[in-house]
PDB file of C-alpha atoms and ligand atoms in Angstrom:
ATOM      1  CA  MET A 210      43.476 108.174 138.751  1.00 56.00           C
ATOM      2  CA  GLU A 211      45.328 106.412 141.542  1.00 70.00           C
ATOM      3  CA  LYS A 212      47.910 108.511 143.400  1.00 87.00           C
ATOM      4  CA  GLN A 213      51.559 107.597 142.889  1.00 96.00           C
ATOM      5  CA  ALA A 214      53.531 107.583 146.140  1.00 98.00           C
ATOM      6  CA  LYS A 215      56.802 109.506 145.856  1.00 98.00           C
ATOM      7  CA  ILE A 216      57.953 108.912 149.427  1.00 98.00           C
ATOM      8  CA  ALA A 217      58.036 105.617 151.288  1.00 98.00           C
ATOM      9  CA  VAL A 218      57.949 105.690 155.077  1.00 98.00           C
ATOM     10  CA  LEU A 219      59.164 102.449 156.637  1.00 98.00           C
ATOM     11  CA  MET A 220      59.105 101.567 160.319  1.00 98.00           C
ATOM     12  CA  GLY A 221      60.699  98.610 162.053  1.00 98.00           C
ATOM     13  CA  SER A 222      57.624  98.060 164.209  1.00 98.00           C
ATOM     14  CA  LYS A 223      54.178  99.586 164.496  1.00 98.00           C
ATOM     15  CA  SER A 224      55.353 100.765 167.926  1.00 98.00           C
ATOM     16  CA  ASP A 225      57.422 103.371 166.011  1.00 98.00           C
ATOM     17  CA  LEU A 226      54.283 104.964 164.526  1.00 98.00           C
ATOM     18  CA  PRO A 227      53.896 107.881 167.014  1.00 98.00           C
ATOM     19  CA  ILE A 228      57.267 109.257 165.857  1.00 97.00           C
ATOM     20  CA  LEU A 229      55.956 109.422 162.303  1.00 98.00           C
ATOM     21  CA  GLN A 230      52.663 111.237 162.792  1.00 98.00           C
ATOM     22  CA  GLY A 231      54.405 114.588 162.314  1.00 97.00           C
ATOM     23  CA  ALA A 232      55.855 113.322 159.039  1.00 98.00           C
ATOM     24  CA  PHE A 233      52.415 112.330 157.776  1.00 98.00           C
ATOM     25  CA  GLN A 234      51.116 115.793 158.723  1.00 98.00           C
ATOM     26  CA  VAL A 235      53.856 117.398 156.628  1.00 98.00           C
ATOM     27  CA  PHE A 236      52.912 115.241 153.639  1.00 98.00           C
ATOM     28  CA  GLU A 237      49.239 116.207 154.021  1.00 98.00           C
ATOM     29  CA  GLU A 238      50.164 119.888 154.315  1.00 97.00           C
ATOM     30  CA  PHE A 239      52.342 119.811 151.195  1.00 98.00           C
ATOM     31  CA  GLY A 240      50.121 117.438 149.204  1.00 97.00           C
ATOM     32  CA  ILE A 241      52.809 114.775 148.821  1.00 98.00           C
ATOM     33  CA  ALA A 242      51.568 111.236 148.171  1.00 98.00           C
ATOM     34  CA  TYR A 243      53.349 108.707 150.378  1.00 98.00           C
ATOM     35  CA  THR A 244      53.169 105.083 151.333  1.00 98.00           C
ATOM     36  CA  ALA A 245      53.878 103.671 154.806  1.00 98.00           C
ATOM     37  CA  ARG A 246      54.856 100.122 155.736  1.00 98.00           C
ATOM     38  CA  VAL A 247      56.041  98.109 158.718  1.00 98.00           C
ATOM     39  CA  MET A 248      59.084  96.007 157.863  1.00 98.00           C
ATOM     40  CA  SER A 249      62.202  95.104 159.739  1.00 98.00           C
ATOM     41  CA  ALA A 250      65.864  94.655 158.911  1.00 98.00           C
ATOM     42  CA  HIS A 251      65.975  91.785 161.395  1.00 98.00           C
ATOM     43  CA  ARG A 252      62.482  90.316 161.554  1.00 98.00           C
ATOM     44  CA  THR A 253      61.599  90.539 157.839  1.00 98.00           C
ATOM     45  CA  PRO A 254      64.965  90.983 156.095  1.00 98.00           C
ATOM     46  CA  GLU A 255      63.810  89.587 152.736  1.00 98.00           C
ATOM     47  CA  ILE A 256      60.782  91.870 152.574  1.00 98.00           C
ATOM     48  CA  ALA A 257      62.925  94.909 153.432  1.00 98.00           C
ATOM     49  CA  ALA A 258      65.558  94.071 150.812  1.00 98.00           C
ATOM     50  CA  GLN A 259      62.940  93.383 148.153  1.00 98.00           C
ATOM     51  CA  PHE A 260      61.056  96.605 148.896  1.00 98.00           C
ATOM     52  CA  ALA A 261      64.242  98.667 148.594  1.00 98.00           C
ATOM     53  CA  ALA A 262      65.348  96.944 145.396  1.00 98.00           C
ATOM     54  CA  GLN A 263      61.980  97.646 143.718  1.00 98.00           C
ATOM     55  CA  ALA A 264      61.310 101.110 145.182  1.00 98.00           C
ATOM     56  CA  ALA A 265      62.736 103.207 142.341  1.00 98.00           C
ATOM     57  CA  ALA A 266      60.900 101.147 139.707  1.00 98.00           C
ATOM     58  CA  ASN A 267      57.724 101.684 141.745  1.00 98.00           C
ATOM     59  CA  GLY A 268      58.087 105.479 141.496  1.00 98.00           C
ATOM     60  CA  ILE A 269      59.467 106.090 144.985  1.00 98.00           C
ATOM     61  CA  GLN A 270      61.994 108.948 145.091  1.00 98.00           C
ATOM     62  CA  VAL A 271      62.912 109.126 148.780  1.00 98.00           C
ATOM     63  CA  ILE A 272      62.742 106.500 151.537  1.00 99.00           C
ATOM     64  CA  ILE A 273      62.374 107.372 155.222  1.00 99.00           C
ATOM     65  CA  CYS A 274      63.152 104.662 157.781  1.00 98.00           C
ATOM     66  CA  ALA A 275      62.329 104.804 161.484  1.00 98.00           C
ATOM     67  CA  ALA A 276      63.731 102.136 163.765  1.00 98.00           C
ATOM     68  CA  GLY A 277      64.871 101.680 167.328  1.00 98.00           C
ATOM     69  CA  MET A 278      67.356  99.574 169.304  1.00 98.00           C
ATOM     70  CA  ALA A 279      69.972  98.031 166.926  1.00 97.00           C
ATOM     71  CA  ALA A 280      68.457 100.203 164.221  1.00 98.00           C
ATOM     72  CA  HIS A 281      69.619  98.694 160.937  1.00 98.00           C
ATOM     73  CA  LEU A 282      66.529  99.321 158.826  1.00 98.00           C
ATOM     74  CA  ALA A 283      67.789 102.512 157.125  1.00 98.00           C
ATOM     75  CA  GLY A 284      71.182 100.953 156.451  1.00 98.00           C
ATOM     76  CA  VAL A 285      69.782  97.751 155.006  1.00 98.00           C
ATOM     77  CA  ILE A 286      67.356  99.685 152.820  1.00 98.00           C
ATOM     78  CA  ALA A 287      70.180 101.975 151.635  1.00 98.00           C
ATOM     79  CA  ALA A 288      72.264  98.907 150.799  1.00 98.00           C
ATOM     80  CA  HIS A 289      69.617  97.781 148.312  1.00 98.00           C
ATOM     81  CA  THR A 290      68.862 101.065 146.531  1.00 98.00           C
ATOM     82  CA  THR A 291      70.595 104.230 145.325  1.00 98.00           C
ATOM     83  CA  LEU A 292      67.546 106.353 146.243  1.00 98.00           C
ATOM     84  CA  PRO A 293      68.154 108.864 149.047  1.00 98.00           C
ATOM     85  CA  VAL A 294      67.467 107.242 152.433  1.00 99.00           C
ATOM     86  CA  ILE A 295      66.701 109.233 155.588  1.00 99.00           C
ATOM     87  CA  GLY A 296      66.992 107.485 158.944  1.00 98.00           C
ATOM     88  CA  ILE A 297      65.077 108.361 162.110  1.00 98.00           C
ATOM     89  CA  PRO A 298      66.455 106.795 165.299  1.00 98.00           C
ATOM     90  CA  VAL A 299      63.657 105.781 167.685  1.00 98.00           C
ATOM     91  CA  ALA A 300      64.264 105.999 171.423  1.00 97.00           C
ATOM     92  CA  SER A 301      63.731 102.900 173.534  1.00 95.00           C
ATOM     93  CA  GLU A 302      64.860 101.464 176.866  1.00 94.00           C
ATOM     94  CA  PRO A 303      67.521 101.217 178.211  1.00 95.00           C
ATOM     95  CA  PHE A 304      69.668 103.635 176.143  1.00 96.00           C
ATOM     96  CA  ASN A 305      67.009 106.188 175.179  1.00 95.00           C
ATOM     97  CA  GLY A 306      67.835 106.327 171.485  1.00 96.00           C
ATOM     98  CA  LEU A 307      71.608 106.732 171.646  1.00 97.00           C
ATOM     99  CA  ASP A 308      71.877 103.105 170.503  1.00 98.00           C
ATOM    100  CA  ALA A 309      69.564 103.712 167.535  1.00 98.00           C
ATOM    101  CA  LEU A 310      71.257 107.028 166.715  1.00 98.00           C
ATOM    102  CA  LEU A 311      74.693 105.426 166.452  1.00 98.00           C
ATOM    103  CA  ALA A 312      73.361 102.406 164.550  1.00 98.00           C
ATOM    104  CA  THR A 313      71.622 104.705 162.040  1.00 98.00           C
ATOM    105  CA  VAL A 314      74.239 107.425 161.638  1.00 98.00           C
ATOM    106  CA  GLN A 315      77.377 105.272 161.616  1.00 98.00           C
ATOM    107  CA  MET A 316      77.117 103.973 158.076  1.00 98.00           C
ATOM    108  CA  PRO A 317      80.310 102.787 156.421  1.00 98.00           C
ATOM    109  CA  PRO A 318      81.574 104.952 153.542  1.00 98.00           C
ATOM    110  CA  GLY A 319      79.780 104.113 150.312  1.00 98.00           C
ATOM    111  CA  ILE A 320      76.282 103.529 151.707  1.00 98.00           C
ATOM    112  CA  PRO A 321      74.977 106.896 152.976  1.00 98.00           C
ATOM    113  CA  VAL A 322      72.002 107.404 155.267  1.00 98.00           C
ATOM    114  CA  ALA A 323      71.005 110.997 156.109  1.00 98.00           C
ATOM    115  CA  THR A 324      70.187 110.744 159.802  1.00 98.00           C
ATOM    116  CA  VAL A 325      67.863 113.138 161.616  1.00 98.00           C
ATOM    117  CA  THR A 326      67.397 113.464 165.348  1.00 98.00           C
ATOM    118  CA  ALA A 327      65.468 110.946 167.418  1.00 96.00           C
ATOM    119  CA  GLY A 328      61.891 111.522 168.453  1.00 93.00           C
ATOM    120  CA  LYS A 329      59.031 113.522 166.969  1.00 95.00           C
ATOM    121  CA  ALA A 330      61.345 116.331 165.799  1.00 97.00           C
ATOM    122  CA  GLY A 331      63.165 113.727 163.742  1.00 98.00           C
ATOM    123  CA  GLY A 332      59.909 112.540 162.200  1.00 98.00           C
ATOM    124  CA  LYS A 333      58.963 116.052 161.146  1.00 98.00           C
ATOM    125  CA  ASN A 334      62.438 116.954 159.890  1.00 98.00           C
ATOM    126  CA  ALA A 335      62.733 113.720 157.912  1.00 98.00           C
ATOM    127  CA  ALA A 336      59.545 114.652 156.059  1.00 98.00           C
ATOM    128  CA  LEU A 337      60.684 118.233 155.465  1.00 98.00           C
ATOM    129  CA  TYR A 338      64.040 117.008 154.196  1.00 98.00           C
ATOM    130  CA  ALA A 339      62.337 114.527 151.874  1.00 98.00           C
ATOM    131  CA  ALA A 340      60.101 117.360 150.631  1.00 98.00           C
ATOM    132  CA  ALA A 341      63.201 119.499 149.995  1.00 98.00           C
ATOM    133  CA  ILE A 342      64.683 116.710 147.863  1.00 98.00           C
ATOM    134  CA  LEU A 343      61.476 116.419 145.820  1.00 98.00           C
ATOM    135  CA  ALA A 344      61.310 120.222 145.535  1.00 98.00           C
ATOM    136  CA  LEU A 345      64.554 120.220 143.527  1.00 98.00           C
ATOM    137  CA  GLY A 346      62.447 119.074 140.580  1.00 98.00           C
ATOM    138  CA  ASP A 347      59.094 120.586 141.582  1.00 98.00           C
ATOM    139  CA  ALA A 348      58.746 124.371 141.579  1.00 98.00           C
ATOM    140  CA  GLU A 349      55.267 124.297 143.162  1.00 98.00           C
ATOM    141  CA  LEU A 350      56.528 122.232 146.076  1.00 98.00           C
ATOM    142  CA  ALA A 351      59.563 124.533 146.429  1.00 98.00           C
ATOM    143  CA  GLY A 352      57.130 127.450 146.748  1.00 98.00           C
ATOM    144  CA  LYS A 353      55.175 125.626 149.466  1.00 98.00           C
ATOM    145  CA  LEU A 354      58.387 125.002 151.399  1.00 98.00           C
ATOM    146  CA  LYS A 355      59.287 128.692 151.213  1.00 98.00           C
ATOM    147  CA  GLU A 356      55.816 129.646 152.458  1.00 98.00           C
ATOM    148  CA  PHE A 357      56.145 127.144 155.312  1.00 98.00           C
ATOM    149  CA  ARG A 358      59.404 128.833 156.379  1.00 98.00           C
ATOM    150  CA  ARG A 359      57.796 132.288 156.119  1.00 98.00           C
ATOM    151  CA  GLN A 360      54.928 131.268 158.396  1.00 98.00           C
ATOM    152  CA  GLN A 361      57.296 129.587 160.831  1.00 97.00           C
ATOM    153  CA  THR A 362      59.388 132.779 161.053  1.00 97.00           C
ATOM    154  CA  ALA A 363      56.234 134.835 161.660  1.00 98.00           C
ATOM    155  CA  LYS A 364      55.223 132.524 164.526  1.00 98.00           C
ATOM    156  CA  ILE A 365      58.564 133.042 166.291  1.00 98.00           C
ATOM    157  CA  ALA A 366      58.239 136.822 165.910  1.00 97.00           C
ATOM    158  CA  GLU A 367      54.750 136.544 167.458  1.00 98.00           C
ATOM    159  CA  MET A 368      56.172 134.514 170.348  1.00 98.00           C
ATOM    160  CA  ASP A 369      58.834 137.179 170.956  1.00 97.00           C
ATOM    161  CA  ALA A 370      56.199 139.927 170.974  1.00 96.00           C
ATOM    162  CA  ALA A 371      54.078 137.923 173.451  1.00 97.00           C
ATOM    163  CA  LEU A 372      57.127 137.307 175.668  1.00 97.00           C
ATOM    164  CA  GLN A 373      57.888 141.043 175.824  1.00 95.00           C
ATOM    165  CA  GLN A 374      54.385 141.612 177.238  1.00 95.00           C
ATOM    166  CA  GLU A 375      54.910 138.990 179.946  1.00 97.00           C
ATOM    167  CA  LEU A 376      58.380 139.962 181.207  1.00 96.00           C
ATOM    168  CA  THR A 377      58.824 141.294 184.759  1.00 95.00           C
ATOM    169  CA  PRO A 378      59.565 145.013 185.417  1.00 95.00           C
ATOM    170  CA  MET A 379      63.364 144.606 185.642  1.00 96.00           C
ATOM    171  CA  ALA A 380      63.558 143.177 182.121  1.00 95.00           C
ATOM    172  CA  VAL A 381      65.310 145.557 179.726  1.00 94.00           C
ATOM    173  CA  LYS A 382      64.187 145.693 176.128  1.00 86.00           C
ATOM    174  CA  ALA A 383      66.943 144.442 173.833  1.00 86.00           C
TER     175      ALA A 383
HETATM  176  C1  RP5 B1494      62.932  97.912 166.271  1.00 85.81           C
HETATM  177  O1  RP5 B1494      62.773  97.400 167.545  1.00 85.81           O
HETATM  178  C2  RP5 B1494      61.691  98.683 165.981  1.00 85.81           C
HETATM  179  O2  RP5 B1494      61.958  99.683 165.057  1.00 85.81           O
HETATM  180  C3  RP5 B1494      61.280  99.217 167.313  1.00 85.81           C
HETATM  181  O3  RP5 B1494      61.726 100.556 167.504  1.00 85.81           O
HETATM  182  C4  RP5 B1494      62.002  98.296 168.305  1.00 85.81           C
HETATM  183  C5  RP5 B1494      61.072  97.548 169.198  1.00 85.81           C
HETATM  184  O4  RP5 B1494      60.136  96.850 168.421  1.00 85.81           O
HETATM  185  P1  RP5 B1494      58.818  96.225 169.080  1.00 85.81           P
HETATM  186  O5  RP5 B1494      59.311  95.254 170.114  1.00 85.81           O
HETATM  187  O6  RP5 B1494      58.048  97.364 169.699  1.00 85.81           O
HETATM  188  O7  RP5 B1494      58.073  95.568 167.959  1.00 85.81           O
HETATM  189  O8  RP5 B1494      63.128  96.902 165.342  1.00 85.81           O
END
């Protein structure tokens, strides 16, 4: 049986792909089927609008959009669907992502886009947030998310233990 993608990952250009590798890793880890496409609010506006308008009927439940510069992809997609849309601003010259952050986050009231931080952290968090949305109706996925958090907490505790071993003699144990 062919897998049904539940999450669509859209990028304004293939040059945005490195930001999204962490998102793809999350989907592999949690066993979430996704689809990924390059389309642009400015360079392929009809394709973007059509994709968004048909996404829900195609079984998509959450759409993630990564774009840089005058980053309108998430907003344009959100304008054509009521599915939850998550925007990832992509950093580029000369404003290092502040331009894309403002373009993505500053949606007018009525057309929401949940915006995560720029860069690879944004890619990973967008995927985790999308997984959390799907987990509302998927107990198995909710369990995987809880286990992910448990392991993440354990890693930080390990880091703290390792740090205590490396501190200089004047360091006082807190
Ligand atoms: C945006 O313009 C894309 O999302 C990308 O971040 C930026 C630059 O695109 P390329 O010139 O690399 O294709 O639309």
